[in-house]
PDB file of C-alpha atoms in Angstrom:
ATOM      1  CA  MET R 206      -0.023   0.001   0.181  1.00 44.00           C
ATOM      2  CA  ILE R 207       0.656   3.503  -0.196  1.00 44.00           C
ATOM      3  CA  ARG R 208       3.752   4.972   2.423  1.00 48.00           C
ATOM      4  CA  ILE R 209       2.021   6.854   5.220  1.00 54.00           C
ATOM      5  CA  ASN R 210       4.313  10.206   3.694  1.00 79.00           C
ATOM      6  CA  SER R 211       1.904   9.980   0.541  1.00 88.00           C
ATOM      7  CA  THR R 212      -0.874   8.956   2.363  1.00 90.00           C
ATOM      8  CA  ILE R 213      -0.710  12.083   3.899  1.00 91.00           C
ATOM      9  CA  LEU R 214       0.224  13.662   0.714  1.00 93.00           C
ATOM     10  CA  ILE R 215      -3.085  12.313  -0.875  1.00 95.00           C
ATOM     11  CA  LEU R 216      -5.017  13.361   2.184  1.00 95.00           C
ATOM     12  CA  THR R 217      -3.968  17.060   2.036  1.00 94.00           C
ATOM     13  CA  GLY R 218      -4.392  17.050  -2.056  1.00 95.00           C
ATOM     14  CA  ALA R 219      -7.542  15.140  -2.103  1.00 96.00           C
ATOM     15  CA  ILE R 220      -8.873  18.066   1.264  1.00 96.00           C
ATOM     16  CA  ILE R 221      -7.776  20.500  -1.254  1.00 95.00           C
ATOM     17  CA  LEU R 222      -9.481  19.392  -4.263  1.00 95.00           C
ATOM     18  CA  ASP R 223     -13.070  18.842  -2.664  1.00 95.00           C
ATOM     19  CA  LEU R 224     -12.706  22.100  -1.483  1.00 94.00           C
ATOM     20  CA  VAL R 225     -12.103  24.244  -4.676  1.00 91.00           C
ATOM     21  CA  ILE R 226     -14.247  21.717  -7.038  1.00 86.00           C
ATOM     22  CA  GLY R 227     -16.634  19.930  -5.079  1.00 79.00           C
ATOM     23  CA  ASP R 228     -18.757  17.178  -6.949  1.00 72.00           C
ATOM     24  CA  PRO R 229     -18.576  18.397 -10.257  1.00 64.00           C
ATOM     25  CA  TRP R 230     -18.813  15.016 -12.113  1.00 61.00           C
ATOM     26  CA  GLN R 231     -22.281  13.603 -10.962  1.00 66.00           C
ATOM     27  CA  LYS R 232     -22.834  11.126 -13.120  1.00 68.00           C
ATOM     28  CA  TYR R 233     -19.694   9.408 -12.612  1.00 73.00           C
ATOM     29  CA  HIS R 234     -19.536   9.722  -8.979  1.00 83.00           C
ATOM     30  CA  PRO R 235     -18.148   6.884  -7.235  1.00 87.00           C
ATOM     31  CA  ILE R 236     -20.929   7.091  -4.942  1.00 90.00           C
ATOM     32  CA  MET R 237     -23.391   7.227  -7.718  1.00 91.00           C
ATOM     33  CA  LEU R 238     -21.784   4.221  -9.407  1.00 93.00           C
ATOM     34  CA  ILE R 239     -22.337   2.646  -5.580  1.00 95.00           C
ATOM     35  CA  GLY R 240     -26.078   3.854  -5.432  1.00 94.00           C
ATOM     36  CA  GLY R 241     -26.388   2.031  -9.315  1.00 95.00           C
ATOM     37  CA  LEU R 242     -24.843  -1.256  -8.140  1.00 97.00           C
ATOM     38  CA  ILE R 243     -27.037  -1.365  -4.819  1.00 97.00           C
ATOM     39  CA  LYS R 244     -30.153  -0.575  -6.553  1.00 96.00           C
ATOM     40  CA  LYS R 245     -28.643  -3.923  -9.295  1.00 96.00           C
ATOM     41  CA  VAL R 246     -28.222  -6.433  -6.386  1.00 97.00           C
ATOM     42  CA  GLU R 247     -31.555  -5.056  -5.011  1.00 97.00           C
ATOM     43  CA  GLY R 248     -33.282  -5.987  -7.550  1.00 95.00           C
ATOM     44  CA  PHE R 249     -31.616  -9.177  -7.864  1.00 94.00           C
ATOM     45  CA  LEU R 250     -32.254  -9.980  -4.220  1.00 96.00           C
ATOM     46  CA  TYR R 251     -34.894  -8.447  -2.388  1.00 95.00           C
ATOM     47  CA  PRO R 252     -37.104 -11.734  -1.581  1.00 92.00           C
ATOM     48  CA  GLU R 253     -40.514 -11.790  -2.798  1.00 88.00           C
ATOM     49  CA  THR R 254     -41.263 -13.878   0.519  1.00 91.00           C
ATOM     50  CA  LYS R 255     -42.224 -11.933   3.640  1.00 89.00           C
ATOM     51  CA  ASN R 256     -39.787 -14.709   5.848  1.00 94.00           C
ATOM     52  CA  THR R 257     -37.839 -12.204   8.069  1.00 95.00           C
ATOM     53  CA  GLY R 258     -34.935 -14.215   8.558  1.00 96.00           C
ATOM     54  CA  ILE R 259     -34.764 -14.510   4.286  1.00 96.00           C
ATOM     55  CA  GLN R 260     -35.209 -11.276   4.226  1.00 96.00           C
ATOM     56  CA  LYS R 261     -32.507 -10.550   6.521  1.00 96.00           C
ATOM     57  CA  LEU R 262     -30.002 -13.114   5.085  1.00 97.00           C
ATOM     58  CA  ASN R 263     -30.805 -11.535   1.569  1.00 97.00           C
ATOM     59  CA  GLY R 264     -30.021  -8.006   2.912  1.00 97.00           C
ATOM     60  CA  ALA R 265     -26.919  -9.056   4.520  1.00 97.00           C
ATOM     61  CA  ILE R 266     -25.704 -10.665   1.278  1.00 98.00           C
ATOM     62  CA  LEU R 267     -26.053  -7.206  -0.268  1.00 98.00           C
ATOM     63  CA  VAL R 268     -24.275  -6.025   2.307  1.00 98.00           C
ATOM     64  CA  ILE R 269     -21.325  -8.073   1.074  1.00 98.00           C
ATOM     65  CA  ILE R 270     -21.715  -7.936  -2.471  1.00 98.00           C
ATOM     66  CA  VAL R 271     -21.718  -4.002  -2.417  1.00 98.00           C
ATOM     67  CA  VAL R 272     -19.072  -3.447   0.056  1.00 98.00           C
ATOM     68  CA  SER R 273     -16.571  -6.101  -1.397  1.00 98.00           C
ATOM     69  CA  VAL R 274     -16.703  -4.789  -4.893  1.00 98.00           C
ATOM     70  CA  SER R 275     -16.711  -1.475  -3.999  1.00 98.00           C
ATOM     71  CA  TYR R 276     -13.338  -2.222  -1.763  1.00 98.00           C
ATOM     72  CA  TYR R 277     -11.721  -4.448  -4.807  1.00 98.00           C
ATOM     73  CA  ALA R 278     -12.804  -2.173  -7.318  1.00 97.00           C
ATOM     74  CA  SER R 279     -10.737   0.988  -6.298  1.00 97.00           C
ATOM     75  CA  TYR R 280      -7.880  -1.611  -4.821  1.00 98.00           C
ATOM     76  CA  TYR R 281      -7.072  -3.136  -7.783  1.00 97.00           C
ATOM     77  CA  LEU R 282      -7.396   0.035 -10.347  1.00 97.00           C
ATOM     78  CA  ILE R 283      -5.092   1.719  -7.563  1.00 97.00           C
ATOM     79  CA  ARG R 284      -2.528  -1.320  -8.147  1.00 97.00           C
ATOM     80  CA  VAL R 285      -2.773  -1.710 -11.893  1.00 97.00           C
ATOM     81  CA  GLY R 286      -2.533   2.371 -12.256  1.00 97.00           C
ATOM     82  CA  GLY R 287       0.732   2.375  -9.915  1.00 95.00           C
ATOM     83  CA  LEU R 288       1.929  -0.825 -11.905  1.00 96.00           C
ATOM     84  CA  ILE R 289       1.821   1.664 -14.962  1.00 97.00           C
ATOM     85  CA  ASP R 290       3.747   4.396 -12.979  1.00 95.00           C
ATOM     86  CA  GLN R 291       4.057   5.230  -9.192  1.00 93.00           C
ATOM     87  CA  TRP R 292       2.293   8.764  -9.730  1.00 94.00           C
ATOM     88  CA  LEU R 293       0.037   7.351 -11.790  1.00 96.00           C
ATOM     89  CA  GLY R 294      -1.074   5.301  -8.587  1.00 95.00           C
ATOM     90  CA  TYR R 295      -1.038   8.041  -6.606  1.00 95.00           C
ATOM     91  CA  LEU R 296      -2.864  10.449  -8.920  1.00 96.00           C
ATOM     92  CA  ILE R 297      -5.352   8.036  -9.256  1.00 96.00           C
ATOM     93  CA  SER R 298      -6.315   7.637  -4.997  1.00 97.00           C
ATOM     94  CA  LEU R 299      -6.350  11.117  -5.056  1.00 96.00           C
ATOM     95  CA  LEU R 300      -9.441  11.484  -7.607  1.00 94.00           C
ATOM     96  CA  ILE R 301     -11.375   8.397  -5.865  1.00 95.00           C
ATOM     97  CA  PHE R 302     -10.845   9.769  -2.322  1.00 96.00           C
ATOM     98  CA  THR R 303     -11.743  13.376  -3.077  1.00 95.00           C
ATOM     99  CA  HIS R 304     -14.870  11.977  -4.205  1.00 93.00           C
ATOM    100  CA  CYS R 305     -15.508  10.263  -0.485  1.00 95.00           C
ATOM    101  CA  LEU R 306     -15.351  13.533   0.584  1.00 96.00           C
ATOM    102  CA  ALA R 307     -18.226  16.290   0.858  1.00 94.00           C
ATOM    103  CA  ILE R 308     -16.564  19.245   2.384  1.00 96.00           C
ATOM    104  CA  LYS R 309     -17.684  21.695   0.253  1.00 95.00           C
ATOM    105  CA  SER R 310     -20.692  20.647  -0.615  1.00 94.00           C
ATOM    106  CA  LEU R 311     -22.107  20.418   3.151  1.00 96.00           C
ATOM    107  CA  ILE R 312     -20.221  23.857   3.744  1.00 96.00           C
ATOM    108  CA  ARG R 313     -22.145  25.040   0.921  1.00 95.00           C
ATOM    109  CA  ALA R 314     -25.442  23.462   2.117  1.00 95.00           C
ATOM    110  CA  GLY R 315     -25.318  25.058   5.715  1.00 96.00           C
ATOM    111  CA  GLU R 316     -24.071  28.621   3.651  1.00 96.00           C
ATOM    112  CA  GLU R 317     -27.331  28.463   1.193  1.00 96.00           C
ATOM    113  CA  VAL R 318     -29.536  28.395   4.375  1.00 97.00           C
ATOM    114  CA  GLU R 319     -27.387  30.774   6.149  1.00 97.00           C
ATOM    115  CA  LYS R 320     -27.707  33.562   3.263  1.00 97.00           C
ATOM    116  CA  SER R 321     -31.884  33.307   2.851  1.00 97.00           C
ATOM    117  CA  LEU R 322     -31.778  33.963   6.617  1.00 97.00           C
ATOM    118  CA  ALA R 323     -29.595  36.991   6.162  1.00 95.00           C
ATOM    119  CA  VAL R 324     -31.745  38.701   3.627  1.00 95.00           C
ATOM    120  CA  SER R 325     -35.051  37.276   6.047  1.00 95.00           C
ATOM    121  CA  ASP R 326     -36.297  35.233   3.380  1.00 96.00           C
ATOM    122  CA  LEU R 327     -37.585  32.206   4.772  1.00 96.00           C
ATOM    123  CA  LYS R 328     -39.293  30.318   2.323  1.00 95.00           C
ATOM    124  CA  GLU R 329     -35.597  29.696   0.825  1.00 96.00           C
ATOM    125  CA  ALA R 330     -34.206  29.127   3.759  1.00 96.00           C
ATOM    126  CA  ARG R 331     -37.181  26.099   4.347  1.00 95.00           C
ATOM    127  CA  ASN R 332     -36.124  24.895   0.842  1.00 94.00           C
ATOM    128  CA  SER R 333     -32.795  24.845   0.996  1.00 94.00           C
ATOM    129  CA  VAL R 334     -32.744  22.831   4.435  1.00 94.00           C
ATOM    130  CA  ASN R 335     -35.236  20.378   3.189  1.00 91.00           C
ATOM    131  CA  LYS R 336     -32.016  19.628   0.539  1.00 89.00           C
ATOM    132  CA  ILE R 337     -30.247  17.783   3.459  1.00 89.00           C
ATOM    133  CA  VAL R 338     -32.840  16.637   6.212  1.00 90.00           C
ATOM    134  CA  ALA R 339     -35.145  14.177   5.903  1.00 84.00           C
ATOM    135  CA  ARG R 340     -37.513  15.956   7.970  1.00 88.00           C
ATOM    136  CA  ASP R 341     -40.734  18.499   6.614  1.00 89.00           C
ATOM    137  CA  CYS R 342     -39.630  21.315   6.946  1.00 90.00           C
ATOM    138  CA  SER R 343     -42.194  23.537   4.869  1.00 87.00           C
ATOM    139  CA  GLN R 344     -43.817  24.910   7.554  1.00 89.00           C
ATOM    140  CA  ILE R 345     -40.946  25.510  10.023  1.00 93.00           C
ATOM    141  CA  SER R 346     -40.321  28.937  11.925  1.00 95.00           C
ATOM    142  CA  LYS R 347     -36.849  30.459  11.398  1.00 96.00           C
ATOM    143  CA  PRO R 348     -35.350  28.902  14.794  1.00 96.00           C
ATOM    144  CA  GLU R 349     -36.394  25.319  13.765  1.00 96.00           C
ATOM    145  CA  VAL R 350     -34.860  25.897  10.155  1.00 97.00           C
ATOM    146  CA  ILE R 351     -31.619  26.898  12.060  1.00 97.00           C
ATOM    147  CA  ARG R 352     -31.740  23.720  14.057  1.00 97.00           C
ATOM    148  CA  ALA R 353     -32.127  21.757  11.883  1.00 96.00           C
ATOM    149  CA  THR R 354     -29.229  22.757   9.666  1.00 97.00           C
ATOM    150  CA  LEU R 355     -26.934  22.956  12.510  1.00 98.00           C
ATOM    151  CA  GLU R 356     -28.395  19.209  13.516  1.00 97.00           C
ATOM    152  CA  SER R 357     -27.951  17.790   9.847  1.00 96.00           C
ATOM    153  CA  MET R 358     -24.163  19.408   9.537  1.00 97.00           C
ATOM    154  CA  ALA R 359     -23.160  18.183  12.565  1.00 97.00           C
ATOM    155  CA  GLU R 360     -23.908  14.508  12.152  1.00 96.00           C
ATOM    156  CA  ASN R 361     -22.870  14.663   8.636  1.00 96.00           C
ATOM    157  CA  THR R 362     -19.559  16.430   9.601  1.00 97.00           C
ATOM    158  CA  SER R 363     -18.978  12.482  10.751  1.00 97.00           C
ATOM    159  CA  ASP R 364     -20.509  10.745   8.147  1.00 95.00           C
ATOM    160  CA  GLY R 365     -19.252  13.129   4.768  1.00 95.00           C
ATOM    161  CA  ILE R 366     -15.625  14.373   6.041  1.00 97.00           C
ATOM    162  CA  LEU R 367     -14.188  12.612   9.569  1.00 97.00           C
ATOM    163  CA  ALA R 368     -15.721   9.034   8.975  1.00 97.00           C
ATOM    164  CA  PRO R 369     -13.984   8.803   5.135  1.00 97.00           C
ATOM    165  CA  VAL R 370     -10.495  10.332   6.708  1.00 96.00           C
ATOM    166  CA  PHE R 371     -10.298   7.867   9.317  1.00 96.00           C
ATOM    167  CA  PHE R 372     -10.958   5.100   7.454  1.00 97.00           C
ATOM    168  CA  PHE R 373      -8.578   6.541   4.955  1.00 96.00           C
ATOM    169  CA  LEU R 374      -5.517   6.287   7.348  1.00 94.00           C
ATOM    170  CA  ILE R 375      -5.971   3.344   8.596  1.00 94.00           C
ATOM    171  CA  GLY R 376      -6.519   1.131   5.141  1.00 95.00           C
ATOM    172  CA  GLY R 377      -6.417   3.492   2.382  1.00 95.00           C
ATOM    173  CA  VAL R 378      -8.431   4.498  -0.180  1.00 97.00           C
ATOM    174  CA  PRO R 379      -9.969   0.928  -0.939  1.00 98.00           C
ATOM    175  CA  LEU R 380     -11.709   1.045   2.901  1.00 98.00           C
ATOM    176  CA  ALA R 381     -12.564   4.685   2.811  1.00 97.00           C
ATOM    177  CA  MET R 382     -14.447   3.417  -0.091  1.00 97.00           C
ATOM    178  CA  ALA R 383     -15.892   0.135   1.499  1.00 98.00           C
ATOM    179  CA  TYR R 384     -17.073   2.741   4.177  1.00 98.00           C
ATOM    180  CA  LYS R 385     -18.848   4.985   1.605  1.00 97.00           C
ATOM    181  CA  ALA R 386     -20.237   2.091   0.300  1.00 97.00           C
ATOM    182  CA  VAL R 387     -21.765   1.124   4.062  1.00 97.00           C
ATOM    183  CA  ASN R 388     -23.251   4.410   4.425  1.00 96.00           C
ATOM    184  CA  THR R 389     -24.938   4.426   0.877  1.00 97.00           C
ATOM    185  CA  ILE R 390     -26.336   1.515   1.572  1.00 97.00           C
ATOM    186  CA  ASP R 391     -27.874   2.766   4.856  1.00 96.00           C
ATOM    187  CA  SER R 392     -29.219   5.527   3.132  1.00 93.00           C
ATOM    188  CA  MET R 393     -30.957   3.507   0.273  1.00 95.00           C
ATOM    189  CA  VAL R 394     -32.170   0.908   1.925  1.00 95.00           C
ATOM    190  CA  GLY R 395     -31.770   1.368   6.018  1.00 92.00           C
ATOM    191  CA  TYR R 396     -35.396   2.445   6.552  1.00 87.00           C
ATOM    192  CA  LYS R 397     -37.737   1.245   9.391  1.00 85.00           C
ATOM    193  CA  ASN R 398     -40.328   1.192   6.776  1.00 88.00           C
ATOM    194  CA  PRO R 399     -42.284  -1.893   5.729  1.00 89.00           C
ATOM    195  CA  LYS R 400     -40.243  -2.878   2.983  1.00 92.00           C
ATOM    196  CA  TYR R 401     -37.018  -2.392   4.422  1.00 94.00           C
ATOM    197  CA  ILE R 402     -37.383  -2.973   8.057  1.00 94.00           C
ATOM    198  CA  ASN R 403     -36.227  -6.546   7.382  1.00 96.00           C
ATOM    199  CA  PHE R 404     -34.031  -6.706   4.271  1.00 96.00           C
ATOM    200  CA  GLY R 405     -31.909  -3.674   5.213  1.00 96.00           C
ATOM    201  CA  TRP R 406     -31.268  -4.658   8.928  1.00 97.00           C
ATOM    202  CA  ALA R 407     -27.534  -5.232   7.796  1.00 97.00           C
ATOM    203  CA  GLY R 408     -27.159  -2.566   6.045  1.00 96.00           C
ATOM    204  CA  ALA R 409     -28.918  -0.354   9.224  1.00 96.00           C
ATOM    205  CA  ARG R 410     -26.562  -2.197  11.553  1.00 97.00           C
ATOM    206  CA  PHE R 411     -23.630  -2.381   9.710  1.00 96.00           C
ATOM    207  CA  ASP R 412     -23.364   1.252   9.259  1.00 97.00           C
ATOM    208  CA  ASP R 413     -23.851   2.138  13.530  1.00 97.00           C
ATOM    209  CA  LEU R 414     -20.718  -0.463  13.359  1.00 97.00           C
ATOM    210  CA  TRP R 415     -18.829   1.455  11.081  1.00 98.00           C
ATOM    211  CA  ASN R 416     -19.946   5.263  12.157  1.00 97.00           C
ATOM    212  CA  PHE R 417     -19.196   3.719  15.995  1.00 98.00           C
ATOM    213  CA  ILE R 418     -15.237   5.043  16.316  1.00 97.00           C
ATOM    214  CA  PRO R 419     -15.439   7.620  13.911  1.00 97.00           C
ATOM    215  CA  ALA R 420     -18.665   9.451  15.354  1.00 98.00           C
ATOM    216  CA  ARG R 421     -17.072   9.565  18.797  1.00 97.00           C
ATOM    217  CA  LEU R 422     -13.896  10.907  16.983  1.00 97.00           C
ATOM    218  CA  THR R 423     -15.604  13.507  15.816  1.00 97.00           C
ATOM    219  CA  ALA R 424     -17.417  14.562  18.907  1.00 98.00           C
ATOM    220  CA  LEU R 425     -14.064  14.812  20.606  1.00 97.00           C
ATOM    221  CA  SER R 426     -12.580  16.984  17.670  1.00 98.00           C
ATOM    222  CA  PHE R 427     -15.663  19.350  18.082  1.00 98.00           C
ATOM    223  CA  ILE R 428     -14.492  19.885  21.610  1.00 98.00           C
ATOM    224  CA  PHE R 429     -11.089  21.097  20.595  1.00 98.00           C
ATOM    225  CA  SER R 430     -12.059  22.861  17.968  1.00 98.00           C
ATOM    226  CA  SER R 431     -14.331  24.908  20.341  1.00 98.00           C
ATOM    227  CA  LEU R 432     -11.675  25.402  22.280  1.00 98.00           C
ATOM    228  CA  ILE R 433      -9.583  26.948  19.531  1.00 98.00           C
ATOM    229  CA  LEU R 434     -12.439  28.875  18.868  1.00 98.00           C
ATOM    230  CA  GLY R 435     -13.435  30.648  22.031  1.00 98.00           C
ATOM    231  CA  LEU R 436     -16.791  28.443  22.177  1.00 98.00           C
ATOM    232  CA  ASP R 437     -17.782  26.445  25.110  1.00 98.00           C
ATOM    233  CA  TYR R 438     -15.624  23.202  25.532  1.00 98.00           C
ATOM    234  CA  ARG R 439     -16.547  22.670  28.441  1.00 98.00           C
ATOM    235  CA  SER R 440     -20.396  22.614  27.906  1.00 98.00           C
ATOM    236  CA  SER R 441     -19.651  20.290  25.155  1.00 98.00           C
ATOM    237  CA  PHE R 442     -17.851  17.641  26.701  1.00 98.00           C
ATOM    238  CA  LYS R 443     -20.583  17.848  29.613  1.00 98.00           C
ATOM    239  CA  MET R 444     -23.444  17.486  27.026  1.00 98.00           C
ATOM    240  CA  ILE R 445     -21.543  14.358  25.092  1.00 98.00           C
ATOM    241  CA  LEU R 446     -21.609  12.617  28.283  1.00 98.00           C
ATOM    242  CA  ARG R 447     -25.193  13.683  29.690  1.00 98.00           C
ATOM    243  CA  ASP R 448     -26.899  13.870  26.081  1.00 98.00           C
ATOM    244  CA  ALA R 449     -25.439  11.604  23.367  1.00 98.00           C
ATOM    245  CA  SER R 450     -26.891   8.188  24.022  1.00 97.00           C
ATOM    246  CA  LYS R 451     -30.501   9.923  24.139  1.00 96.00           C
ATOM    247  CA  HIS R 452     -30.195  10.110  20.672  1.00 95.00           C
ATOM    248  CA  PRO R 453     -31.891   7.283  18.336  1.00 92.00           C
ATOM    249  CA  SER R 454     -28.933   6.476  16.540  1.00 94.00           C
ATOM    250  CA  PRO R 455     -26.049   5.198  17.952  1.00 96.00           C
ATOM    251  CA  ASN R 456     -23.803   7.301  17.009  1.00 97.00           C
ATOM    252  CA  ALA R 457     -25.485  10.807  15.736  1.00 96.00           C
ATOM    253  CA  GLY R 458     -26.188  11.881  19.215  1.00 97.00           C
ATOM    254  CA  TYR R 459     -22.114  12.410  19.862  1.00 98.00           C
ATOM    255  CA  PRO R 460     -21.234  14.853  17.100  1.00 98.00           C
ATOM    256  CA  GLU R 461     -25.034  17.002  17.966  1.00 98.00           C
ATOM    257  CA  SER R 462     -24.193  16.582  21.474  1.00 98.00           C
ATOM    258  CA  ALA R 463     -21.019  18.303  21.317  1.00 98.00           C
ATOM    259  CA  ILE R 464     -22.330  21.099  19.082  1.00 98.00           C
ATOM    260  CA  ALA R 465     -25.315  22.225  21.157  1.00 98.00           C
ATOM    261  CA  GLY R 466     -22.775  22.205  24.309  1.00 98.00           C
ATOM    262  CA  ALA R 467     -20.518  24.347  22.364  1.00 98.00           C
ATOM    263  CA  LEU R 468     -23.276  26.675  21.070  1.00 98.00           C
ATOM    264  CA  GLY R 469     -25.348  26.798  24.062  1.00 98.00           C
ATOM    265  CA  VAL R 470     -28.613  25.426  22.113  1.00 98.00           C
ATOM    266  CA  ARG R 471     -31.069  22.829  22.297  1.00 98.00           C
ATOM    267  CA  PHE R 472     -31.248  20.090  19.940  1.00 98.00           C
ATOM    268  CA  GLY R 473     -33.906  17.510  19.865  1.00 96.00           C
ATOM    269  CA  GLY R 474     -38.056  18.534  19.659  1.00 94.00           C
ATOM    270  CA  THR R 475     -40.601  17.651  17.711  1.00 90.00           C
ATOM    271  CA  ASN R 476     -40.201  16.745  13.897  1.00 90.00           C
ATOM    272  CA  TYR R 477     -42.551  15.967  11.197  1.00 86.00           C
ATOM    273  CA  TYR R 478     -41.542  13.039   8.472  1.00 83.00           C
ATOM    274  CA  HIS R 479     -44.132  12.314   5.855  1.00 74.00           C
ATOM    275  CA  GLY R 480     -46.826  14.380   8.067  1.00 77.00           C
ATOM    276  CA  GLN R 481     -45.879  12.280  11.052  1.00 82.00           C
ATOM    277  CA  LYS R 482     -45.507  14.014  14.277  1.00 86.00           C
ATOM    278  CA  SER R 483     -42.257  12.428  15.917  1.00 87.00           C
ATOM    279  CA  PHE R 484     -40.624  13.522  19.205  1.00 91.00           C
ATOM    280  CA  ARG R 485     -36.744  13.532  19.526  1.00 90.00           C
ATOM    281  CA  ALA R 486     -35.115  13.651  23.044  1.00 94.00           C
ATOM    282  CA  TYR R 487     -33.704  16.997  24.045  1.00 97.00           C
ATOM    283  CA  LEU R 488     -29.774  16.901  23.496  1.00 98.00           C
ATOM    284  CA  GLY R 489     -28.240  20.315  24.909  1.00 98.00           C
ATOM    285  CA  ASP R 490     -29.749  23.301  27.195  1.00 97.00           C
ATOM    286  CA  PRO R 491     -31.253  25.869  25.769  1.00 97.00           C
ATOM    287  CA  VAL R 492     -28.602  28.779  27.035  1.00 97.00           C
ATOM    288  CA  LYS R 493     -29.270  31.077  24.316  1.00 97.00           C
ATOM    289  CA  GLU R 494     -31.792  30.622  20.927  1.00 97.00           C
ATOM    290  CA  PHE R 495     -30.875  29.730  17.446  1.00 97.00           C
ATOM    291  CA  GLU R 496     -29.013  32.164  15.832  1.00 97.00           C
ATOM    292  CA  THR R 497     -28.217  32.733  12.061  1.00 97.00           C
ATOM    293  CA  SER R 498     -24.591  33.158  13.204  1.00 97.00           C
ATOM    294  CA  ASP R 499     -24.690  29.364  14.481  1.00 98.00           C
ATOM    295  CA  ILE R 500     -24.174  27.920  11.304  1.00 98.00           C
ATOM    296  CA  ASN R 501     -21.013  30.230  10.751  1.00 98.00           C
ATOM    297  CA  LYS R 502     -19.473  29.141  13.975  1.00 98.00           C
ATOM    298  CA  LEU R 503     -20.515  25.651  13.274  1.00 98.00           C
ATOM    299  CA  LYS R 504     -18.761  25.936   9.694  1.00 98.00           C
ATOM    300  CA  ASN R 505     -15.689  27.206  11.507  1.00 98.00           C
ATOM    301  CA  MET R 506     -16.053  24.185  13.780  1.00 98.00           C
ATOM    302  CA  ILE R 507     -15.932  21.675  10.938  1.00 98.00           C
ATOM    303  CA  TYR R 508     -12.843  23.259   9.577  1.00 98.00           C
ATOM    304  CA  VAL R 509     -10.564  23.527  12.622  1.00 98.00           C
ATOM    305  CA  SER R 510     -11.829  19.414  13.193  1.00 97.00           C
ATOM    306  CA  LEU R 511     -10.263  18.774   9.891  1.00 96.00           C
ATOM    307  CA  LEU R 512      -7.092  20.495  10.487  1.00 96.00           C
ATOM    308  CA  ILE R 513      -6.715  18.853  13.910  1.00 95.00           C
ATOM    309  CA  PHE R 514      -7.252  15.387  11.878  1.00 92.00           C
ATOM    310  CA  VAL R 515      -4.741  16.220   9.498  1.00 91.00           C
ATOM    311  CA  ILE R 516      -2.037  18.018  11.914  1.00 93.00           C
ATOM    312  CA  SER R 517      -2.579  14.543  13.891  1.00 91.00           C
ATOM    313  CA  ALA R 518      -2.146  12.156  10.961  1.00 87.00           C
ATOM    314  CA  THR R 519       0.957  14.087  10.099  1.00 85.00           C
ATOM    315  CA  LEU R 520       2.228  13.535  13.699  1.00 86.00           C
ATOM    316  CA  ILE R 521       1.656  10.100  14.092  1.00 83.00           C
ATOM    317  CA  SER R 522       3.765   9.797  10.875  1.00 77.00           C
ATOM    318  CA  LEU R 523       6.571  11.479  11.856  1.00 76.00           C
ATOM    319  CA  ILE R 524       6.896   9.777  15.202  1.00 69.00           C
TER     320      ILE R 524
END
C-alpha cells in the first residue's frame, strides 16, 4: 500500500481538491456508481417472501457484495495504475478519495441557508434545509430552520468528512470506499418501513458499527475546535456525557450533543416526517436562542476539526 508520507500527501491534496471543485462529475461520481450497484443487486436479491429470516439474509448478502466490490474495484484500479507508473497510482488514489469527501457540499448547504436567513427569506431557507434533512421543513419557523441545519451539519461532519478520513488513514482509499459503500447502503435501504425493515436491517446495523469510532472522534474534535475558537468546550464535553446516548442513533448523538453544548443551544424536539409528528429527545441546554450566526460558527468548527485530524495524522506519521 501507499507509504505514510504519500498518505498524508493524498489526504491533503484530496481535501484541497474537494474544497476547490466539490463534486463536478455527478454522473460518474463513485458514490453514484455505488448507488447504481445497490439498486441492481437489490433487484436480484429482494425476496418476494415475507419470511423475516430470508429477508435479513438477502439484505446481508447485498451488504457483502456491494462493500466487497467497492473495496476491490478501487484497490485493483489503484494497483494497476501503480504498476504502470507510481505517480499514476497516486493520482488515481487522489481522485477516488476526493470523491469520498463532502466538505464543500456540506459547507455550501449550510451557507445557502445562512444567506437566505440573512435577507429574511424564510421560504428559501426552508427549501435549502429540505435538501439536507429527511424531515418536512416546509412550515417550520426560523429557529427550527437553524436547528435542522445545525443538526444535519453536525451529523454529516462525521459521515461525510471525518469518517472517510479516518478509514483512509487506517486502510487507504479502498477502506474509505468500503465505508462510503456502507454509508450509501444505509441511506438507500436502511429504513424502518415495511419494505426495508428486514431487508435493510444488516445495512443499518453495519453502518452503526462502522460509524461507532468516527462519531466519537468527531465529537472529541468538536470539543477541541470549540476550545480553539473560544466557544463553550466545557459544556460541549458535558453534553456528550449527559445527552449523546439519548439520540435514537447510537452514533449521531455524539457530534450533535457536542455542537449543542459548544453553541449553548438545545437540539431535538418535534419533527414531522411525511406528515407524521415525531418527538426526539433533547440534546443540550437552551442557554440562548438559535441565531443565524450559529451556522457560521459550526462551519468554522468543521474546518478546525478537519485540520485537527490532518495535523494529528501528520504527527503520527512523523513519530
